[in-house]
Short mmCIF file of C-alpha atoms in Angstrom, two decimals:
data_model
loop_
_atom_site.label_atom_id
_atom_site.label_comp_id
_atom_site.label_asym_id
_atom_site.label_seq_id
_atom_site.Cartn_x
_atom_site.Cartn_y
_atom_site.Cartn_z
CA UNK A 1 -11.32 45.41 -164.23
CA UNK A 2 -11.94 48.50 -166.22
CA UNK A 3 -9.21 48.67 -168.92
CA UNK A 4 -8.31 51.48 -172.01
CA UNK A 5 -6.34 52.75 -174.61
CA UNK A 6 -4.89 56.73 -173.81
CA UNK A 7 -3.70 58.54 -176.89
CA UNK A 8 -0.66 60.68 -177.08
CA UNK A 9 1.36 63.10 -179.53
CA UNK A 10 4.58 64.31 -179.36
CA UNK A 11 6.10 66.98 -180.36
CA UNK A 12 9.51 66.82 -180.31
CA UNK A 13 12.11 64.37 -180.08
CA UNK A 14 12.15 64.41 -176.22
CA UNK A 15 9.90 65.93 -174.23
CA UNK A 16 7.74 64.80 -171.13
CA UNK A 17 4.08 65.77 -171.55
CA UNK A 18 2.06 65.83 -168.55
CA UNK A 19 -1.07 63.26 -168.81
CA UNK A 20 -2.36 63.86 -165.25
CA UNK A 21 -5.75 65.48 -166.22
CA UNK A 22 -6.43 62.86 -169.09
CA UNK A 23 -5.32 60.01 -166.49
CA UNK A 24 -7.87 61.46 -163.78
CA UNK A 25 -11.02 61.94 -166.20
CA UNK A 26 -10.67 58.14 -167.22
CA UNK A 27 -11.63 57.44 -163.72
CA UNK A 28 -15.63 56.19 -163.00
CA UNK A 29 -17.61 57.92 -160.04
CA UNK A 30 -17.41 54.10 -158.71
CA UNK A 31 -13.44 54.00 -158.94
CA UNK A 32 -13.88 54.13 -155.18
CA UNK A 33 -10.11 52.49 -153.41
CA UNK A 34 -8.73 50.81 -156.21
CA UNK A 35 -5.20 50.93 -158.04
CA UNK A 36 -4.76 52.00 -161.75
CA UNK A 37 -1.80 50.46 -163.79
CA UNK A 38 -0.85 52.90 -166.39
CA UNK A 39 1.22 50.30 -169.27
CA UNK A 40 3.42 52.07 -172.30
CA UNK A 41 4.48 49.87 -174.63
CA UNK A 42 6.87 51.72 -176.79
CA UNK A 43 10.81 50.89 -175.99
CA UNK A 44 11.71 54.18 -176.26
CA UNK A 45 9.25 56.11 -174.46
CA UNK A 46 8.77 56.05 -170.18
CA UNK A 47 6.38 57.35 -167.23
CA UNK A 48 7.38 58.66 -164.45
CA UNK A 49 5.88 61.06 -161.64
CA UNK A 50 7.55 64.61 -160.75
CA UNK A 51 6.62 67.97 -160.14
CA UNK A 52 4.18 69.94 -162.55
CA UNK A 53 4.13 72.98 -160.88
CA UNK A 54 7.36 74.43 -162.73
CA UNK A 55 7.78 73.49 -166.34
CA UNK A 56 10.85 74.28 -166.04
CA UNK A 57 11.30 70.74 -164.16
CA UNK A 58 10.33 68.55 -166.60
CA UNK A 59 13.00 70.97 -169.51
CA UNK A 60 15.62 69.86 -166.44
CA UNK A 61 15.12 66.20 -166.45
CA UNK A 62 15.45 65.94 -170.21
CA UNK A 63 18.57 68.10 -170.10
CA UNK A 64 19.64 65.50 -167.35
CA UNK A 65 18.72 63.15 -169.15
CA UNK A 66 20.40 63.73 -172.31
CA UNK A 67 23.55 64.60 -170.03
CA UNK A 68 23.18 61.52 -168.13
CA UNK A 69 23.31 58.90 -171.61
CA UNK A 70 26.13 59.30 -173.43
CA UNK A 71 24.98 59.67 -177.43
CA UNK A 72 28.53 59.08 -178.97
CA UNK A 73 29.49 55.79 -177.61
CA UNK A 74 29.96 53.07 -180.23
CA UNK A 75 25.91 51.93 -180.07
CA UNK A 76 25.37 48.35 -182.03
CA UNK A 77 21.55 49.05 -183.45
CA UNK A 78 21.59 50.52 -186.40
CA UNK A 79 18.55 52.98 -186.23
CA UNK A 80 20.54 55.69 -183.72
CA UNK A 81 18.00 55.51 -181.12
CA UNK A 82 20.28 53.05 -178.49
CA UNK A 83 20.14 56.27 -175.82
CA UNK A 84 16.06 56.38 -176.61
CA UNK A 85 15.97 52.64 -175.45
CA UNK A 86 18.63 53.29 -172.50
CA UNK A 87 16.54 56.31 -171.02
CA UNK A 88 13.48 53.79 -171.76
CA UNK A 89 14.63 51.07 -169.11
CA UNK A 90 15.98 53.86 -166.74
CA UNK A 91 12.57 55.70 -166.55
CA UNK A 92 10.41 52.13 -166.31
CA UNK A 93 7.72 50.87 -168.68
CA UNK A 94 4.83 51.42 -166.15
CA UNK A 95 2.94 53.68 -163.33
CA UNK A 96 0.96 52.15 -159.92
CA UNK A 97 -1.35 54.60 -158.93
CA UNK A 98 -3.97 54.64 -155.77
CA UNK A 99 -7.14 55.81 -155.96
CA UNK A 100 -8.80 56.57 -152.67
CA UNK A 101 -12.77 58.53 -152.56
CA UNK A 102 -12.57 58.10 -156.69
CA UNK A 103 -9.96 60.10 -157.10
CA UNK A 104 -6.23 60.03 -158.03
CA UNK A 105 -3.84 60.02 -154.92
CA UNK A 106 -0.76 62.29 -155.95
CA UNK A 107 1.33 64.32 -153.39
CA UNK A 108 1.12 68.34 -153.72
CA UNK A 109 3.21 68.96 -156.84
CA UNK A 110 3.29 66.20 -158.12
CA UNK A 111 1.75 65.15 -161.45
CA UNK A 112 2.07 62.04 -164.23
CA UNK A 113 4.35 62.66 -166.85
CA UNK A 114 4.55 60.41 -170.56
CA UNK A 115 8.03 60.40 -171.43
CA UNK A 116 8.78 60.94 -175.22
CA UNK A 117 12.58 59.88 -175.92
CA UNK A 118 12.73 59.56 -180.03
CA UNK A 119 9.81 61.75 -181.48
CA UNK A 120 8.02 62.97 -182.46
CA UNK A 121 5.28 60.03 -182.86
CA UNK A 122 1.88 59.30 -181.63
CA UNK A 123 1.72 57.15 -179.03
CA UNK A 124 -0.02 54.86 -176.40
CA UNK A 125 -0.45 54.37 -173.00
CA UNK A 126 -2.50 51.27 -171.58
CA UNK A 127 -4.50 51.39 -168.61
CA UNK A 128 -6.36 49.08 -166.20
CA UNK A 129 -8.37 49.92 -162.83
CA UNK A 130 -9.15 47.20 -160.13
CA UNK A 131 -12.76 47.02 -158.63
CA UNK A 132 -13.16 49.08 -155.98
CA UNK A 133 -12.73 47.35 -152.47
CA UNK B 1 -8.36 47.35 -148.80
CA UNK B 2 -6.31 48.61 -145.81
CA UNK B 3 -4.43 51.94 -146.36
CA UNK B 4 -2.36 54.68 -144.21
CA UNK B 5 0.43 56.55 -144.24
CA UNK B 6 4.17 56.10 -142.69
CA UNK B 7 6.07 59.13 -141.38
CA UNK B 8 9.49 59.44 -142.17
CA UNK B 9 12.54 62.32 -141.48
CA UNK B 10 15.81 62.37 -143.62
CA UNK B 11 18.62 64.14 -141.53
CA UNK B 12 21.03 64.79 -144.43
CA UNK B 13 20.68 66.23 -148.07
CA UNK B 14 21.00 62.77 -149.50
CA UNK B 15 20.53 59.64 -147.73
CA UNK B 16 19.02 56.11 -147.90
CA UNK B 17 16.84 55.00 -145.12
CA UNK B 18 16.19 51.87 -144.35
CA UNK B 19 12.01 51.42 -143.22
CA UNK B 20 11.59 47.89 -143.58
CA UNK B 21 10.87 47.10 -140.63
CA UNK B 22 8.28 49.96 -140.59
CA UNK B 23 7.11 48.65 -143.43
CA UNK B 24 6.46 45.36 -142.06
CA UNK B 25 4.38 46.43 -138.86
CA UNK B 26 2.05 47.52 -141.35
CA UNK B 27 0.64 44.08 -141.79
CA UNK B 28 -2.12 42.79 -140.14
CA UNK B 29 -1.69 39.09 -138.87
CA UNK B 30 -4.27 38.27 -141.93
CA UNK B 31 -2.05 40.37 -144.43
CA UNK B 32 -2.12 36.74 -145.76
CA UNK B 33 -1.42 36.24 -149.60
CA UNK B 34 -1.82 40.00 -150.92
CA UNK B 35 0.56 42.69 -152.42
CA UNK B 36 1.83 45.86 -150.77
CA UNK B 37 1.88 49.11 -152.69
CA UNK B 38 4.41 52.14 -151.24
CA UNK B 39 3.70 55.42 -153.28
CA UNK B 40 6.24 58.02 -152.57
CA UNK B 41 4.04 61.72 -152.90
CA UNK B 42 6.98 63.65 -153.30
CA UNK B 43 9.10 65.01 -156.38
CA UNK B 44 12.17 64.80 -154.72
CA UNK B 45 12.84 61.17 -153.57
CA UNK B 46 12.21 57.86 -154.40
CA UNK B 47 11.84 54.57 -152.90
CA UNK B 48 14.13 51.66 -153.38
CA UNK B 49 15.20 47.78 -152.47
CA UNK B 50 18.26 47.14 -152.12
CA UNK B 51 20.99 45.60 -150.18
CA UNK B 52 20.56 46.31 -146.38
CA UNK B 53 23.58 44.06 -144.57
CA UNK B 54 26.67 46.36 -145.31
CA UNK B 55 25.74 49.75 -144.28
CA UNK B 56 27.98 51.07 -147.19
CA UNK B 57 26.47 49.85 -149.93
CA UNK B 58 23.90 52.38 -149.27
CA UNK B 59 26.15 55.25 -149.22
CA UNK B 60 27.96 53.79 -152.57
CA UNK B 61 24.45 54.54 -153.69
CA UNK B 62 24.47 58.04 -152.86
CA UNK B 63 27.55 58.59 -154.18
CA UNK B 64 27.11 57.09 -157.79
CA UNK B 65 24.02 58.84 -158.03
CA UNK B 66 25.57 62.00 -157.11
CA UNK B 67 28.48 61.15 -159.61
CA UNK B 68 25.87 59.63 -162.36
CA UNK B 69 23.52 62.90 -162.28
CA UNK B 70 25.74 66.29 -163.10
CA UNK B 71 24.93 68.81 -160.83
CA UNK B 72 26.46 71.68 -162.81
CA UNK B 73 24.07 71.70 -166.11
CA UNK B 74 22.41 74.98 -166.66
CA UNK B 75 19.68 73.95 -165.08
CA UNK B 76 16.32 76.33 -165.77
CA UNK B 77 14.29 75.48 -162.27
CA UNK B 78 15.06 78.19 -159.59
CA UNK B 79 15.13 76.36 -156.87
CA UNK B 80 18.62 74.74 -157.26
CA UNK B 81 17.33 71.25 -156.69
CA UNK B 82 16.82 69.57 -160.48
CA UNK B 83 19.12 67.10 -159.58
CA UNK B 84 17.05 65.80 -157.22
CA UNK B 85 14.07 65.90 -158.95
CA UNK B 86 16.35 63.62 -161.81
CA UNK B 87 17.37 61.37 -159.03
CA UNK B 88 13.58 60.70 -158.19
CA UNK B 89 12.66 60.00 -161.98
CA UNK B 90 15.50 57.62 -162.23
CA UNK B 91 14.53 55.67 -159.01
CA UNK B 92 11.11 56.08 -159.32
CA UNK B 93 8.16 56.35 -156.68
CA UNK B 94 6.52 53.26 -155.89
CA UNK B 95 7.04 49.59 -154.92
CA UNK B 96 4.91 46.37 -155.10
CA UNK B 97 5.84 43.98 -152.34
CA UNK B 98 4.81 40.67 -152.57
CA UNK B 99 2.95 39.33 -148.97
CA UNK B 100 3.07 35.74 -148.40
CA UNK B 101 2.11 33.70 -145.21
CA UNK B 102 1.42 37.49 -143.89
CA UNK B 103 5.14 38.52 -144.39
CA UNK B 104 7.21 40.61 -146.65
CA UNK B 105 8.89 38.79 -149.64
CA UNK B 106 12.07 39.77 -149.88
CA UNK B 107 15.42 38.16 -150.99
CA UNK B 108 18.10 37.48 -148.35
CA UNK B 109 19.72 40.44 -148.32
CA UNK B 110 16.80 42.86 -149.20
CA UNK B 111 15.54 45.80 -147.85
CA UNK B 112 13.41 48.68 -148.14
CA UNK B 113 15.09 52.18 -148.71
CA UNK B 114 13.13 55.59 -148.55
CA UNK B 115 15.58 57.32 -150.57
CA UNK B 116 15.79 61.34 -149.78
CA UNK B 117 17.20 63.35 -152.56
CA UNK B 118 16.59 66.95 -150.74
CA UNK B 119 16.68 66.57 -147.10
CA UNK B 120 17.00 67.30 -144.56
CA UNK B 121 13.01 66.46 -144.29
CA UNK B 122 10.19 65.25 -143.00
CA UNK B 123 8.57 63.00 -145.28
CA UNK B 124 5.15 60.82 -146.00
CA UNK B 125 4.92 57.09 -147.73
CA UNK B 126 1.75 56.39 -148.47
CA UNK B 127 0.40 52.58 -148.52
CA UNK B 128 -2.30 50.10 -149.22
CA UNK B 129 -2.52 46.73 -149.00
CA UNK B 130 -4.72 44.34 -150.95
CA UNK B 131 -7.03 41.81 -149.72
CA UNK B 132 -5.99 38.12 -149.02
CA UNK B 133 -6.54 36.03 -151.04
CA UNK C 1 -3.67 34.38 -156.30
CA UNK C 2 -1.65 32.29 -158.16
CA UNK C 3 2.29 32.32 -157.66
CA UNK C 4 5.87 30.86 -158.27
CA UNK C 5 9.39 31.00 -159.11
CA UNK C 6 11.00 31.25 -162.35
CA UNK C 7 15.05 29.96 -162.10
CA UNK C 8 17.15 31.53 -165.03
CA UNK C 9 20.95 31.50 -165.08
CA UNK C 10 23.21 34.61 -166.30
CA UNK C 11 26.29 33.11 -168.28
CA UNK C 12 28.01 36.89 -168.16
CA UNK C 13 29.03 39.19 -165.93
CA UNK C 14 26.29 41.76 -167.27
CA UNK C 15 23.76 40.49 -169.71
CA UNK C 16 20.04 40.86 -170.46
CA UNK C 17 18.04 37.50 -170.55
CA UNK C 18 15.05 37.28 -172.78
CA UNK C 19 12.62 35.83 -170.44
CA UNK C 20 9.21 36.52 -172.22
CA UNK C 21 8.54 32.83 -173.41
CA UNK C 22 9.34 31.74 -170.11
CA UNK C 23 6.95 34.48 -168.16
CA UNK C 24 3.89 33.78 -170.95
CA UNK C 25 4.20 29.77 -170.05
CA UNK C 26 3.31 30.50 -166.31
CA UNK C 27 0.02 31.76 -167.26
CA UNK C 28 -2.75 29.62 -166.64
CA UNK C 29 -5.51 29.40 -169.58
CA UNK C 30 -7.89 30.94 -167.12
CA UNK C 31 -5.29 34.46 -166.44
CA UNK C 32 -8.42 36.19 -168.14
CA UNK C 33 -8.08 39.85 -167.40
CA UNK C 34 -5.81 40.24 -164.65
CA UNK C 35 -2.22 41.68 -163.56
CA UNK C 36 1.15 39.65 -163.08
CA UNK C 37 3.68 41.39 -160.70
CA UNK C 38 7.69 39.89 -161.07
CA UNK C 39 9.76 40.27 -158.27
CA UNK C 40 13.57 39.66 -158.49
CA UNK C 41 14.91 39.35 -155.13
CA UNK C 42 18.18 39.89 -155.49
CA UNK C 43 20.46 42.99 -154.93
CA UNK C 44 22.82 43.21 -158.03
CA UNK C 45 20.07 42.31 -160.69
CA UNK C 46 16.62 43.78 -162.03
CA UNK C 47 13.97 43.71 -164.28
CA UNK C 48 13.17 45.43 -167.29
CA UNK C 49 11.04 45.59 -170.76
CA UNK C 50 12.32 46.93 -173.53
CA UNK C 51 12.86 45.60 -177.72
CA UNK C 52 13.74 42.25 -178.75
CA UNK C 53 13.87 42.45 -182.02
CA UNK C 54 17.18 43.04 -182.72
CA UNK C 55 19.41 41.44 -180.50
CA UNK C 56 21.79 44.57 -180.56
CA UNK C 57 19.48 46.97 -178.22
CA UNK C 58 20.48 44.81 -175.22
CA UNK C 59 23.76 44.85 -175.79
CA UNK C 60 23.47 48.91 -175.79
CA UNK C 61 22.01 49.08 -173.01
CA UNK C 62 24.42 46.94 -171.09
CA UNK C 63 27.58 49.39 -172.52
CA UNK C 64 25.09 52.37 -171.56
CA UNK C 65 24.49 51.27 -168.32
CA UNK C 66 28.39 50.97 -167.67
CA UNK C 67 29.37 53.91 -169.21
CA UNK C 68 26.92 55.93 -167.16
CA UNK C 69 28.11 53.97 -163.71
CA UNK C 70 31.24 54.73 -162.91
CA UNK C 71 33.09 52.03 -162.13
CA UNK C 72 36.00 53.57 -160.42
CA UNK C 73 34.98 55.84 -157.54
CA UNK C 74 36.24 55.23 -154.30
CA UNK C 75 33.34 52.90 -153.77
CA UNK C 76 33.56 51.79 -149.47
CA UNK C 77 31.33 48.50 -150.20
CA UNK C 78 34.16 45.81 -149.78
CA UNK C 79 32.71 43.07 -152.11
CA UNK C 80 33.67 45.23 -155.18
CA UNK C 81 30.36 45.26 -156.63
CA UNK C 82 29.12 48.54 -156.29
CA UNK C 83 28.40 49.71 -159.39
CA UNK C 84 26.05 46.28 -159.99
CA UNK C 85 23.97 47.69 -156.99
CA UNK C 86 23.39 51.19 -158.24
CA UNK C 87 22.56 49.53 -161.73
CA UNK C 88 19.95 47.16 -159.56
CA UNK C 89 18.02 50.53 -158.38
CA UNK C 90 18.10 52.71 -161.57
CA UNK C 91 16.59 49.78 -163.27
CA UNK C 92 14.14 48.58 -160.34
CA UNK C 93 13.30 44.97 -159.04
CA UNK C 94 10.18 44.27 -160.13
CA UNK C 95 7.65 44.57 -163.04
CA UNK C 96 3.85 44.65 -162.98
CA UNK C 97 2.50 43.67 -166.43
CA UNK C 98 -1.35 43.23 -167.28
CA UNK C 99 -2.68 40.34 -169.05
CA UNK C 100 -5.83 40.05 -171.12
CA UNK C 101 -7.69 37.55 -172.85
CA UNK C 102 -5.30 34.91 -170.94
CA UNK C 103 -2.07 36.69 -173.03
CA UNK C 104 0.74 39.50 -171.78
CA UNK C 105 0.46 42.75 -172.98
CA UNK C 106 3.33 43.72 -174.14
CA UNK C 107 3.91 46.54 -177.50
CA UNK C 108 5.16 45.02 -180.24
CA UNK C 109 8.77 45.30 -180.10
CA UNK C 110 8.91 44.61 -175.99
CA UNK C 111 10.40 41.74 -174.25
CA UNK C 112 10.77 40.78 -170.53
CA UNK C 113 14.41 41.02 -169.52
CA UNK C 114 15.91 39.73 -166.64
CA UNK C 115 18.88 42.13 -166.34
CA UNK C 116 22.62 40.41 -164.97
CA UNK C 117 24.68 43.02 -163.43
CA UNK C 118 27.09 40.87 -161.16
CA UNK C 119 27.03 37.18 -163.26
CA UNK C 120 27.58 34.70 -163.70
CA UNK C 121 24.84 33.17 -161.04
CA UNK C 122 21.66 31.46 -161.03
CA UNK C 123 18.60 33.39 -160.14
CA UNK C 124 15.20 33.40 -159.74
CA UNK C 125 12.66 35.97 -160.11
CA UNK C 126 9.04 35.50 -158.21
CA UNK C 127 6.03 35.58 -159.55
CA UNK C 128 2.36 36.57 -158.42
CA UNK C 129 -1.07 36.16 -160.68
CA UNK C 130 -4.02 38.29 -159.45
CA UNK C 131 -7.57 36.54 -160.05
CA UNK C 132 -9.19 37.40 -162.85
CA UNK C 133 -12.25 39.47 -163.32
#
């Protein structure tokens, strides 16, 4: 298995940057049919799919987001980041994707998304690709 | 590995349906020990297990969602349907199923929901299967 | 491919279960480079990674998680329970982590939860080890 290391910035303290090109130029001209696990291991950070085409999307989700988790209930952990973690286990830790003729399979407007929930900070995002079958 | 595509049409705004048993004619009789993946290519639904056996349990679904994800913000996208594309992020796009013994894995009272966030539609699920092994 | 069960038992009503030492102990010392998918197969529980460290983060997630489910809609599902369900499909029943060098990768701060939402019970989450290559 092919396996890497995808570098990240944020610039705010929640924002969802869209990864999709960077994703699609780790693949090799042999990626072939195969799956690629995309891994983040922060705890306060997701990635999920959704549409690209309107930016305007991705400013919606974090305002439903932030809607969604209440900030003011009476949170344990002391660093003031509990909704960070909640939207963290909401959104999921990790991405299946296909790949079918070498290529990433993705429906018309959709595209990959790294979910920053307590930035800005640089981040990670693991990946892996199975051999081509 | 094997691969296709399963057609599916909501016939309300928001509604789980159940395709498990679609889901499990895909197999071949030498599905054998492999996983299933399900990728969802659209930005407006999601796909789901859940409980199948009570028929309401699915529409308690609907309606926490609709009660968990405001649909009154000042949202920015034009089309009127951000809550939906929140619903999709929350629920995500993809399974992994477990094949064993050329069946589904599933718990006793398990099933597989296509979960439509925007209908009424017609809608694709893309799949693949992995070899035996 | 290598696979199993792994039995834990919830002592709460809603609780996150540490199951990382548990998950690392199935791996055989020849997991190599490969991917482990969990499967919980049960309708009112789910899977999740998020920090360990402190001991608090769970807890905030469990009074996030029931602040942002309402708990009193008029819910048709007669066992009661409904809330546990939606909880089940906003966090997801499964988890597909990679492993390298015959270890998890996991970020620093993240742990393997097993997430309660209708305890107490015993459970039992599934297991699957791809070969490795």
């Amino acid at each position: 298995m092919l396996s890497g290391r995808l570098d990240v910035s944020s610039l705010k303290k929640m924002e969802l940057l869209d990864i999709t090109s960077h994703v699609a130029s780790l693949l090799p001209a042999s990626a072939g049919s195969s799956v690629l696990y995309l891994f983040n291991p922060h705890t306060t950070a997701g990635l999920t799919i959704n549409e690209g085409a309107d930016p305007d999307v991705r400013l919606d989700i974090i305002a439903g987001l932030s809607a969604i988790v209440p900030g003011n209930l009476p949170f344990r952990h002391a660093e003031g980041n509990s909704p960070a973690h909640i939207m963290a286990s909401l959104i999921g830790s990790s991405l299946t994707l296909l790949i079918e003729d070498n290529r990433l399979v993705l429906g018309r407007w959709q595209k990959i998304f790294f979910c920053e929930f307590d930035g800005p900070r640089t981040r990670q995002i693991l990946w892996r690709l199975t051999s081509s079958i």
